Amino acid sequence: MAQITLAADGTLQVPQHVDIPFITGDGIGAEITPAMQQIVNKAVATVYAGERSIRWIELMAGGMAYEKVGTYLPDETMDAFAHYHVGIKGPLMTPVGGGIRSLNVALRQGLDLYVCLRPVRWFRGIESPVKHPERVNMTIFRENTEDIYAGIEWEAGSPEAKRFYNFLAGEMGVNKVRFPHTSAFGVKPVSEEGTKRLVRSACLHALRTGSSHVTLVHKGNIMKFTEGGFKKWGYEVAEEFGGRIRMDDCIADAFLQNALLKPEAYDVVATLNLNGDYISDMLAAQVGGIGIAPGANINYKEGRAIFEATHGTAPDLAGQDKANPCSILLSAVMLLEHIGWTEAGRAITDALEATFAEGIATADLARFMDNGQAVGTKAFTQALIARIG
């Protein structure tokens, strides 16, 4: 086996037999991650007739890591993701108390994975709360390292909050804080560099996939220098492409309405961190829920990417053979496409769609289907493996 490397021109060099690190994850991660690996292994072996394969290298994070080494995110895990370039992970718990606020955010910021990539599409057979889910076919580029997720905030009543307010009032002349002594404060950094690398990635993706349409979603009518800056810098990026990109923009609240009324009007969407969180989950609900929503965190410049289940750990379902593995499985499809193994990815999505069309799914999806046949995690995994075979 061998690892993925980054060529001088920025492209990934992928060996035929490749090492891919993974984190099992907490809660239902112990069920959905092995399910994903079995299905991916079958697709790769079948499509490439044994000429390609994946060796899965387990890394520690979350509850397992804390129990074994006393930390939720070991340095060795961060180093390994950087070393191997491409990896995948199950859902991770959010530690209670001090220390890391979010393991997901720590991975994204520690490895500078500045793009949160969330493709959203409907699968035939999946029930949806909207009349025409087939019209939803978008790719969301969510900025992953700035905005309020940078975590710069101070608790109400703390000495830091008091000092921050005194600075605002005394040094900056700010008099708009209505209740200064009981207010918590947060700072929202949005940079030109962070915006432009995100929007540039969205534009390149649009061109690679045969589209030329990129929509900037922002709240620049209210936050004129942060989200307004995002809009301004985004249009500057469009100019770099010499007319090959058709760019427009939409206020975030209007976009949420338009995405329900006319989703076919959008292709590639570039937005800020918090907006992207809302938007990607709302769009996922239109096509069946977050249980079938894949995602990735990517740094295109450094060639690093972590694909992930986009939902939580669902501890109430853990160990009951009820968990839906589709989110991490479709994220694995994204991984296969990212490394150029698109045929194996297509075999998985074809098998999924055919299986859904027959009404076979885990209970969270099957209960909404007219012909739904609820099966457990293991049975659903075996159904997909048999269909691929």
Short mmCIF file of N, CA, C and O in Angstrom, two decimals, residues 231-358:
data_model
loop_
_atom_site.label_atom_id
_atom_site.label_comp_id
_atom_site.label_asym_id
_atom_site.label_seq_id
_atom_site.Cartn_x
_atom_site.Cartn_y
_atom_site.Cartn_z
N LYS A 231 -19.42 39.69 -0.15
CA LYS A 231 -20.02 39.92 -1.47
C LYS A 231 -19.04 40.66 -2.38
O LYS A 231 -18.82 40.26 -3.53
N LYS A 232 -18.45 41.74 -1.89
CA LYS A 232 -17.53 42.56 -2.70
C LYS A 232 -16.34 41.73 -3.17
O LYS A 232 -16.00 41.73 -4.37
N TRP A 233 -15.71 41.01 -2.25
CA TRP A 233 -14.53 40.23 -2.61
C TRP A 233 -14.89 39.06 -3.51
O TRP A 233 -14.11 38.66 -4.37
N GLY A 234 -16.11 38.52 -3.33
CA GLY A 234 -16.55 37.43 -4.19
C GLY A 234 -16.66 37.85 -5.64
O GLY A 234 -16.22 37.13 -6.56
N TYR A 235 -17.24 39.03 -5.88
CA TYR A 235 -17.34 39.53 -7.25
C TYR A 235 -15.96 39.83 -7.84
O TYR A 235 -15.76 39.69 -9.06
N GLU A 236 -15.02 40.23 -7.00
CA GLU A 236 -13.66 40.45 -7.50
C GLU A 236 -13.04 39.14 -8.00
O GLU A 236 -12.30 39.13 -8.99
N VAL A 237 -13.35 38.04 -7.32
CA VAL A 237 -12.86 36.74 -7.78
C VAL A 237 -13.45 36.38 -9.14
O VAL A 237 -12.77 35.86 -10.03
N ALA A 238 -14.74 36.66 -9.31
CA ALA A 238 -15.39 36.35 -10.59
C ALA A 238 -14.68 37.03 -11.75
O ALA A 238 -14.57 36.46 -12.85
N GLU A 239 -14.15 38.22 -11.52
CA GLU A 239 -13.45 38.95 -12.57
C GLU A 239 -12.18 38.23 -13.02
O GLU A 239 -11.73 38.40 -14.15
N GLU A 240 -11.60 37.42 -12.12
CA GLU A 240 -10.38 36.68 -12.46
C GLU A 240 -10.63 35.67 -13.59
O GLU A 240 -9.69 35.26 -14.26
N PHE A 241 -11.88 35.26 -13.77
CA PHE A 241 -12.21 34.20 -14.72
C PHE A 241 -12.62 34.73 -16.09
O PHE A 241 -13.05 33.97 -16.95
N GLY A 242 -12.48 36.05 -16.29
CA GLY A 242 -12.65 36.63 -17.62
C GLY A 242 -13.97 36.33 -18.29
O GLY A 242 -13.99 36.00 -19.48
N GLY A 243 -15.06 36.38 -17.54
CA GLY A 243 -16.37 36.17 -18.13
C GLY A 243 -16.84 34.74 -18.18
O GLY A 243 -17.97 34.46 -18.62
N ARG A 244 -16.01 33.79 -17.75
CA ARG A 244 -16.43 32.39 -17.78
C ARG A 244 -17.38 32.04 -16.65
O ARG A 244 -18.05 31.01 -16.70
N ILE A 245 -17.42 32.88 -15.61
CA ILE A 245 -18.29 32.64 -14.46
C ILE A 245 -19.46 33.62 -14.49
O ILE A 245 -19.27 34.83 -14.63
N ARG A 246 -20.66 33.09 -14.38
CA ARG A 246 -21.86 33.92 -14.23
C ARG A 246 -22.20 33.99 -12.76
O ARG A 246 -22.74 33.05 -12.20
N MET A 247 -21.87 35.11 -12.15
CA MET A 247 -22.05 35.25 -10.70
C MET A 247 -23.21 36.17 -10.39
O MET A 247 -23.40 37.21 -11.03
N ASP A 248 -23.99 35.78 -9.38
CA ASP A 248 -24.99 36.66 -8.81
C ASP A 248 -24.95 36.50 -7.30
O ASP A 248 -24.13 35.75 -6.76
N ASP A 249 -25.81 37.23 -6.60
CA ASP A 249 -25.81 37.12 -5.14
C ASP A 249 -27.23 37.22 -4.62
O ASP A 249 -28.14 37.70 -5.32
N CYS A 250 -27.43 36.75 -3.39
CA CYS A 250 -28.75 36.74 -2.78
C CYS A 250 -28.61 36.94 -1.28
O CYS A 250 -27.71 36.35 -0.65
N ILE A 251 -29.49 37.77 -0.71
CA ILE A 251 -29.53 37.94 0.74
C ILE A 251 -29.95 36.61 1.37
O ILE A 251 -30.82 35.90 0.85
N ALA A 252 -29.35 36.25 2.50
CA ALA A 252 -29.51 34.92 3.07
C ALA A 252 -30.97 34.55 3.34
O ALA A 252 -31.41 33.43 3.02
N ASP A 253 -31.76 35.48 3.90
CA ASP A 253 -33.15 35.13 4.20
C ASP A 253 -33.96 34.95 2.92
O ASP A 253 -34.83 34.06 2.84
N ALA A 254 -33.67 35.74 1.90
CA ALA A 254 -34.34 35.55 0.61
C ALA A 254 -33.95 34.23 -0.02
O ALA A 254 -34.78 33.54 -0.64
N PHE A 255 -32.68 33.85 0.14
CA PHE A 255 -32.24 32.57 -0.42
C PHE A 255 -32.97 31.40 0.22
O PHE A 255 -33.37 30.45 -0.47
N LEU A 256 -33.18 31.45 1.53
CA LEU A 256 -33.90 30.37 2.21
C LEU A 256 -35.31 30.22 1.65
O LEU A 256 -35.83 29.10 1.53
N GLN A 257 -35.94 31.34 1.32
CA GLN A 257 -37.26 31.28 0.70
C GLN A 257 -37.16 30.76 -0.74
O GLN A 257 -37.91 29.86 -1.14
N ASN A 258 -36.24 31.31 -1.50
CA ASN A 258 -36.10 30.92 -2.91
C ASN A 258 -35.74 29.45 -3.07
O ASN A 258 -36.16 28.80 -4.03
N ALA A 259 -34.96 28.93 -2.12
CA ALA A 259 -34.54 27.54 -2.21
C ALA A 259 -35.73 26.58 -2.07
O ALA A 259 -35.67 25.44 -2.52
N LEU A 260 -36.80 27.06 -1.46
CA LEU A 260 -38.04 26.28 -1.40
C LEU A 260 -38.91 26.50 -2.64
O LEU A 260 -39.50 25.57 -3.17
N LEU A 261 -38.98 27.74 -3.09
CA LEU A 261 -39.89 28.08 -4.18
C LEU A 261 -39.32 27.81 -5.56
O LEU A 261 -40.05 27.44 -6.48
N LYS A 262 -38.03 28.02 -5.73
CA LYS A 262 -37.42 27.83 -7.06
C LYS A 262 -35.98 27.31 -6.92
O LYS A 262 -35.03 27.97 -7.34
N PRO A 263 -35.81 26.13 -6.35
CA PRO A 263 -34.45 25.60 -6.14
C PRO A 263 -33.67 25.40 -7.43
O PRO A 263 -32.44 25.43 -7.43
N GLU A 264 -34.39 25.21 -8.54
CA GLU A 264 -33.70 24.99 -9.82
C GLU A 264 -32.94 26.23 -10.28
O GLU A 264 -32.14 26.16 -11.23
N ALA A 265 -33.14 27.36 -9.61
CA ALA A 265 -32.45 28.59 -10.00
C ALA A 265 -31.01 28.63 -9.52
O ALA A 265 -30.26 29.55 -9.88
N TYR A 266 -30.60 27.66 -8.71
CA TYR A 266 -29.27 27.69 -8.11
C TYR A 266 -28.46 26.44 -8.46
O TYR A 266 -29.01 25.34 -8.53
N ASP A 267 -27.18 26.64 -8.64
CA ASP A 267 -26.27 25.55 -8.96
C ASP A 267 -25.19 25.43 -7.88
O ASP A 267 -25.26 24.58 -7.02
N VAL A 268 -24.19 26.30 -7.95
CA VAL A 268 -23.12 26.33 -6.96
C VAL A 268 -23.33 27.56 -6.08
O VAL A 268 -23.52 28.67 -6.60
N VAL A 269 -23.30 27.35 -4.78
CA VAL A 269 -23.55 28.42 -3.82
C VAL A 269 -22.32 28.59 -2.95
O VAL A 269 -21.80 27.62 -2.39
N ALA A 270 -21.85 29.83 -2.82
CA ALA A 270 -20.74 30.15 -1.93
C ALA A 270 -21.25 31.05 -0.83
O ALA A 270 -21.90 32.07 -1.10
N THR A 271 -20.95 30.70 0.42
CA THR A 271 -21.49 31.49 1.52
C THR A 271 -20.57 31.42 2.73
O THR A 271 -19.59 30.68 2.75
N LEU A 272 -20.92 32.19 3.75
CA LEU A 272 -20.11 32.25 4.96
C LEU A 272 -20.44 31.07 5.87
O LEU A 272 -21.37 30.30 5.62
N ASN A 273 -19.71 30.98 6.97
CA ASN A 273 -19.75 29.81 7.82
C ASN A 273 -21.13 29.56 8.44
O ASN A 273 -21.70 28.47 8.30
N LEU A 274 -21.69 30.55 9.11
CA LEU A 274 -22.97 30.35 9.78
C LEU A 274 -24.11 30.20 8.78
O LEU A 274 -24.95 29.30 8.91
N ASN A 275 -24.13 31.04 7.76
CA ASN A 275 -25.14 30.89 6.71
C ASN A 275 -25.09 29.49 6.10
O ASN A 275 -26.12 28.86 5.85
N GLY A 276 -23.89 29.01 5.86
CA GLY A 276 -23.73 27.70 5.25
C GLY A 276 -24.25 26.58 6.12
O GLY A 276 -24.76 25.57 5.61
N ASP A 277 -24.12 26.73 7.43
CA ASP A 277 -24.65 25.74 8.36
C ASP A 277 -26.16 25.64 8.22
O ASP A 277 -26.74 24.56 8.08
N TYR A 278 -26.83 26.80 8.25
CA TYR A 278 -28.29 26.82 8.10
C TYR A 278 -28.73 26.28 6.73
O TYR A 278 -29.62 25.44 6.63
N ILE A 279 -28.08 26.79 5.70
CA ILE A 279 -28.51 26.49 4.33
C ILE A 279 -28.35 25.01 4.01
O ILE A 279 -29.26 24.38 3.45
N SER A 280 -27.21 24.42 4.36
CA SER A 280 -26.97 23.04 3.98
C SER A 280 -27.93 22.09 4.69
O SER A 280 -28.41 21.12 4.09
N ASP A 281 -28.26 22.37 5.94
CA ASP A 281 -29.21 21.50 6.64
C ASP A 281 -30.63 21.70 6.13
O ASP A 281 -31.41 20.74 6.04
N MET A 282 -31.00 22.93 5.80
CA MET A 282 -32.33 23.17 5.25
C MET A 282 -32.49 22.45 3.91
O MET A 282 -33.52 21.81 3.64
N LEU A 283 -31.48 22.53 3.05
CA LEU A 283 -31.55 21.86 1.76
C LEU A 283 -31.58 20.35 1.93
O LEU A 283 -32.29 19.65 1.19
N ALA A 284 -30.83 19.83 2.90
CA ALA A 284 -30.86 18.40 3.16
C ALA A 284 -32.26 17.93 3.53
O ALA A 284 -32.71 16.85 3.11
N ALA A 285 -33.00 18.75 4.29
CA ALA A 285 -34.37 18.39 4.66
C ALA A 285 -35.27 18.28 3.44
O ALA A 285 -36.20 17.47 3.43
N GLN A 286 -35.00 19.05 2.41
CA GLN A 286 -35.83 19.00 1.21
C GLN A 286 -35.66 17.71 0.42
O GLN A 286 -36.54 17.35 -0.37
N VAL A 287 -34.55 17.02 0.61
CA VAL A 287 -34.30 15.81 -0.17
C VAL A 287 -34.32 14.55 0.70
O VAL A 287 -33.92 13.48 0.25
N GLY A 288 -34.79 14.68 1.94
CA GLY A 288 -34.95 13.49 2.77
C GLY A 288 -34.32 13.55 4.13
O GLY A 288 -34.50 12.63 4.93
N GLY A 289 -33.54 14.57 4.41
CA GLY A 289 -32.99 14.72 5.75
C GLY A 289 -31.49 14.60 5.80
O GLY A 289 -30.83 14.14 4.86
N ILE A 290 -30.93 14.98 6.96
CA ILE A 290 -29.48 15.00 7.12
C ILE A 290 -28.89 13.60 7.12
O ILE A 290 -27.69 13.41 6.92
N GLY A 291 -29.75 12.59 7.30
CA GLY A 291 -29.27 11.21 7.27
C GLY A 291 -28.72 10.77 5.93
O GLY A 291 -28.01 9.76 5.84
N ILE A 292 -29.05 11.50 4.86
CA ILE A 292 -28.48 11.17 3.54
C ILE A 292 -27.71 12.38 2.98
O ILE A 292 -27.57 12.53 1.77
N ALA A 293 -27.21 13.21 3.88
CA ALA A 293 -26.46 14.40 3.47
C ALA A 293 -24.97 14.17 3.67
O ALA A 293 -24.51 14.03 4.80
N PRO A 294 -24.20 14.14 2.58
CA PRO A 294 -22.75 13.97 2.71
C PRO A 294 -22.05 15.31 2.89
O PRO A 294 -22.63 16.37 2.66
N GLY A 295 -20.78 15.23 3.27
CA GLY A 295 -20.02 16.47 3.41
C GLY A 295 -18.53 16.21 3.44
O GLY A 295 -18.07 15.09 3.70
N ALA A 296 -17.76 17.27 3.16
CA ALA A 296 -16.31 17.19 3.18
C ALA A 296 -15.74 18.52 3.65
O ALA A 296 -16.36 19.57 3.50
N ASN A 297 -14.55 18.44 4.23
CA ASN A 297 -13.78 19.63 4.62
C ASN A 297 -12.47 19.58 3.86
O ASN A 297 -11.71 18.61 3.99
N ILE A 298 -12.20 20.62 3.06
CA ILE A 298 -11.12 20.52 2.07
C ILE A 298 -10.24 21.77 2.09
O ILE A 298 -10.72 22.89 2.23
N ASN A 299 -8.94 21.54 1.93
CA ASN A 299 -7.98 22.59 1.61
C ASN A 299 -7.38 22.21 0.25
O ASN A 299 -6.54 21.32 0.17
N TYR A 300 -7.88 22.85 -0.80
CA TYR A 300 -7.46 22.48 -2.15
C TYR A 300 -5.99 22.82 -2.39
O TYR A 300 -5.30 22.11 -3.14
N LYS A 301 -5.50 23.87 -1.77
CA LYS A 301 -4.11 24.29 -2.00
C LYS A 301 -3.13 23.28 -1.45
O LYS A 301 -2.12 22.95 -2.09
N GLU A 302 -3.40 22.77 -0.23
CA GLU A 302 -2.48 21.83 0.41
C GLU A 302 -2.83 20.38 0.10
O GLU A 302 -2.14 19.47 0.54
N GLY A 303 -3.94 20.15 -0.61
CA GLY A 303 -4.33 18.80 -0.96
C GLY A 303 -4.83 17.97 0.19
O GLY A 303 -4.70 16.75 0.20
N ARG A 304 -5.43 18.64 1.20
CA ARG A 304 -5.94 17.92 2.37
C ARG A 304 -7.46 17.90 2.35
O ARG A 304 -8.09 18.91 2.03
N ALA A 305 -8.05 16.77 2.73
CA ALA A 305 -9.51 16.66 2.76
C ALA A 305 -9.93 15.61 3.77
O ALA A 305 -9.34 14.52 3.83
N ILE A 306 -10.93 15.96 4.58
CA ILE A 306 -11.55 14.99 5.48
C ILE A 306 -13.04 14.94 5.14
O ILE A 306 -13.74 15.95 5.23
N PHE A 307 -13.49 13.76 4.75
CA PHE A 307 -14.90 13.55 4.44
C PHE A 307 -15.59 13.05 5.71
O PHE A 307 -14.96 12.40 6.55
N GLU A 308 -16.88 13.34 5.87
CA GLU A 308 -17.48 13.10 7.18
C GLU A 308 -18.98 12.83 7.11
O GLU A 308 -19.67 13.29 6.19
N ALA A 309 -19.46 12.10 8.12
CA ALA A 309 -20.89 12.05 8.38
C ALA A 309 -21.30 13.43 8.88
O ALA A 309 -20.62 14.01 9.74
N THR A 310 -22.38 13.97 8.34
CA THR A 310 -22.76 15.35 8.69
C THR A 310 -23.70 15.43 9.88
O THR A 310 -24.02 16.52 10.32
N HIS A 311 -24.14 14.29 10.40
CA HIS A 311 -25.06 14.29 11.52
C HIS A 311 -24.32 14.05 12.83
O HIS A 311 -23.08 13.93 12.84
N GLY A 312 -25.08 13.96 13.92
CA GLY A 312 -24.49 13.75 15.23
C GLY A 312 -24.30 12.28 15.57
O GLY A 312 -24.48 11.39 14.74
N THR A 313 -23.94 12.04 16.84
CA THR A 313 -23.58 10.70 17.29
C THR A 313 -24.79 9.83 17.62
O THR A 313 -24.65 8.61 17.73
N ALA A 314 -25.98 10.43 17.78
CA ALA A 314 -27.24 9.69 18.05
C ALA A 314 -27.05 8.58 19.08
O ALA A 314 -27.30 7.40 18.80
N PRO A 315 -26.61 8.91 20.30
CA PRO A 315 -26.36 7.86 21.30
C PRO A 315 -27.59 7.04 21.64
O PRO A 315 -27.46 5.89 22.08
N ASP A 316 -28.79 7.60 21.43
CA ASP A 316 -30.01 6.85 21.73
C ASP A 316 -30.22 5.68 20.77
O ASP A 316 -30.99 4.75 21.07
N LEU A 317 -29.54 5.70 19.61
CA LEU A 317 -29.65 4.61 18.64
C LEU A 317 -28.46 3.66 18.66
O LEU A 317 -28.51 2.60 18.04
N ALA A 318 -27.42 4.04 19.35
CA ALA A 318 -26.17 3.28 19.29
C ALA A 318 -26.37 1.85 19.77
O ALA A 318 -27.03 1.58 20.77
N GLY A 319 -25.81 0.92 19.01
CA GLY A 319 -25.85 -0.48 19.36
C GLY A 319 -27.15 -1.20 19.09
O GLY A 319 -27.31 -2.37 19.45
N GLN A 320 -28.11 -0.54 18.42
CA GLN A 320 -29.42 -1.14 18.20
C GLN A 320 -29.64 -1.60 16.75
O GLN A 320 -30.75 -2.01 16.41
N ASP A 321 -28.64 -1.49 15.91
CA ASP A 321 -28.76 -1.89 14.50
C ASP A 321 -29.86 -1.10 13.79
O ASP A 321 -30.58 -1.64 12.96
N LYS A 322 -29.99 0.17 14.13
CA LYS A 322 -31.00 1.02 13.52
C LYS A 322 -30.42 2.21 12.76
O LYS A 322 -31.14 2.91 12.07
N ALA A 323 -29.12 2.43 12.89
CA ALA A 323 -28.51 3.65 12.37
C ALA A 323 -28.46 3.63 10.84
O ALA A 323 -28.25 2.59 10.21
N ASN A 324 -28.66 4.81 10.27
CA ASN A 324 -28.61 4.99 8.82
C ASN A 324 -27.17 5.34 8.41
O ASN A 324 -26.65 6.39 8.80
N PRO A 325 -26.51 4.52 7.60
CA PRO A 325 -25.12 4.79 7.22
C PRO A 325 -24.97 5.67 5.98
O PRO A 325 -23.85 5.87 5.49
N CYS A 326 -26.07 6.22 5.45
CA CYS A 326 -26.01 6.86 4.14
C CYS A 326 -25.19 8.14 4.12
O CYS A 326 -24.55 8.45 3.11
N SER A 327 -25.21 8.90 5.19
CA SER A 327 -24.44 10.15 5.19
C SER A 327 -22.95 9.86 5.03
O SER A 327 -22.29 10.43 4.15
N ILE A 328 -22.41 8.99 5.86
CA ILE A 328 -20.97 8.69 5.74
C ILE A 328 -20.68 7.91 4.46
O ILE A 328 -19.62 8.06 3.85
N LEU A 329 -21.64 7.11 4.00
CA LEU A 329 -21.43 6.37 2.75
C LEU A 329 -21.36 7.32 1.56
O LEU A 329 -20.47 7.19 0.70
N LEU A 330 -22.27 8.28 1.50
CA LEU A 330 -22.23 9.25 0.40
C LEU A 330 -21.01 10.17 0.52
O LEU A 330 -20.50 10.65 -0.49
N SER A 331 -20.55 10.40 1.75
CA SER A 331 -19.30 11.14 1.91
C SER A 331 -18.13 10.33 1.38
O SER A 331 -17.19 10.88 0.80
N ALA A 332 -18.20 9.02 1.55
CA ALA A 332 -17.16 8.15 0.97
C ALA A 332 -17.22 8.18 -0.56
O ALA A 332 -16.18 8.10 -1.23
N VAL A 333 -18.42 8.31 -1.12
CA VAL A 333 -18.54 8.49 -2.57
C VAL A 333 -17.83 9.77 -2.99
O VAL A 333 -17.11 9.80 -4.00
N MET A 334 -18.02 10.84 -2.23
CA MET A 334 -17.30 12.09 -2.50
C MET A 334 -15.80 11.87 -2.44
O MET A 334 -15.04 12.40 -3.26
N LEU A 335 -15.34 11.08 -1.46
CA LEU A 335 -13.90 10.78 -1.35
C LEU A 335 -13.42 10.05 -2.60
O LEU A 335 -12.36 10.40 -3.15
N LEU A 336 -14.17 9.05 -3.03
CA LEU A 336 -13.78 8.31 -4.23
C LEU A 336 -13.70 9.23 -5.45
O LEU A 336 -12.77 9.14 -6.26
N GLU A 337 -14.66 10.11 -5.58
CA GLU A 337 -14.64 11.07 -6.68
C GLU A 337 -13.44 12.01 -6.55
O GLU A 337 -12.80 12.37 -7.55
N HIS A 338 -13.12 12.40 -5.32
CA HIS A 338 -12.01 13.33 -5.07
C HIS A 338 -10.68 12.73 -5.51
O HIS A 338 -9.80 13.45 -6.00
N ILE A 339 -10.52 11.42 -5.33
CA ILE A 339 -9.26 10.78 -5.71
C ILE A 339 -9.29 10.21 -7.13
O ILE A 339 -8.35 9.54 -7.56
N GLY A 340 -10.39 10.47 -7.84
CA GLY A 340 -10.48 10.06 -9.23
C GLY A 340 -11.06 8.68 -9.46
O GLY A 340 -11.08 8.20 -10.60
N TRP A 341 -11.56 8.03 -8.41
CA TRP A 341 -12.15 6.70 -8.55
C TRP A 341 -13.66 6.85 -8.72
O TRP A 341 -14.46 6.29 -7.96
N THR A 342 -14.07 7.58 -9.72
CA THR A 342 -15.48 7.94 -9.89
C THR A 342 -16.36 6.74 -10.23
O THR A 342 -17.53 6.71 -9.88
N GLU A 343 -15.80 5.75 -10.90
CA GLU A 343 -16.59 4.58 -11.29
C GLU A 343 -17.08 3.82 -10.06
O GLU A 343 -18.23 3.36 -10.01
N ALA A 344 -16.23 3.69 -9.06
CA ALA A 344 -16.62 3.01 -7.83
C ALA A 344 -17.68 3.83 -7.08
O ALA A 344 -18.64 3.27 -6.54
N GLY A 345 -17.52 5.14 -7.08
CA GLY A 345 -18.52 6.00 -6.46
C GLY A 345 -19.87 5.87 -7.14
O GLY A 345 -20.92 5.81 -6.48
N ARG A 346 -19.85 5.80 -8.49
CA ARG A 346 -21.10 5.69 -9.23
C ARG A 346 -21.77 4.34 -8.96
O ARG A 346 -23.00 4.25 -8.88
N ALA A 347 -21.01 3.29 -8.77
CA ALA A 347 -21.59 1.98 -8.45
C ALA A 347 -22.35 2.03 -7.14
O ALA A 347 -23.42 1.41 -7.00
N ILE A 348 -21.84 2.79 -6.18
CA ILE A 348 -22.51 2.91 -4.88
C ILE A 348 -23.79 3.72 -5.01
O ILE A 348 -24.84 3.32 -4.49
N THR A 349 -23.73 4.86 -5.69
CA THR A 349 -24.94 5.69 -5.81
C THR A 349 -26.01 4.98 -6.64
O THR A 349 -27.20 5.09 -6.33
N ASP A 350 -25.61 4.24 -7.66
CA ASP A 350 -26.58 3.47 -8.44
C ASP A 350 -27.26 2.42 -7.56
O ASP A 350 -28.48 2.21 -7.64
N ALA A 351 -26.47 1.75 -6.74
CA ALA A 351 -27.03 0.73 -5.85
C ALA A 351 -27.96 1.35 -4.83
O ALA A 351 -29.02 0.79 -4.52
N LEU A 352 -27.58 2.51 -4.30
CA LEU A 352 -28.44 3.20 -3.34
C LEU A 352 -29.78 3.55 -3.97
O LEU A 352 -30.84 3.28 -3.39
N GLU A 353 -29.75 4.16 -5.14
CA GLU A 353 -30.98 4.61 -5.75
C GLU A 353 -31.88 3.43 -6.10
O GLU A 353 -33.11 3.49 -5.92
N ALA A 354 -31.32 2.35 -6.58
CA ALA A 354 -32.12 1.17 -6.91
C ALA A 354 -32.73 0.55 -5.65
O ALA A 354 -33.88 0.09 -5.66
N THR A 355 -31.96 0.56 -4.58
CA THR A 355 -32.45 -0.01 -3.32
C THR A 355 -33.58 0.85 -2.74
O THR A 355 -34.60 0.33 -2.27
N PHE A 356 -33.38 2.17 -2.77
CA PHE A 356 -34.43 3.07 -2.30
C PHE A 356 -35.70 2.92 -3.15
O PHE A 356 -36.82 2.98 -2.64
N ALA A 357 -35.54 2.74 -4.44
CA ALA A 357 -36.69 2.62 -5.33
C ALA A 357 -37.55 1.42 -4.97
O ALA A 357 -38.77 1.41 -5.19
N GLU A 358 -36.92 0.39 -4.39
CA GLU A 358 -37.66 -0.79 -3.95
C GLU A 358 -38.26 -0.60 -2.55
O GLU A 358 -38.92 -1.51 -2.04
#
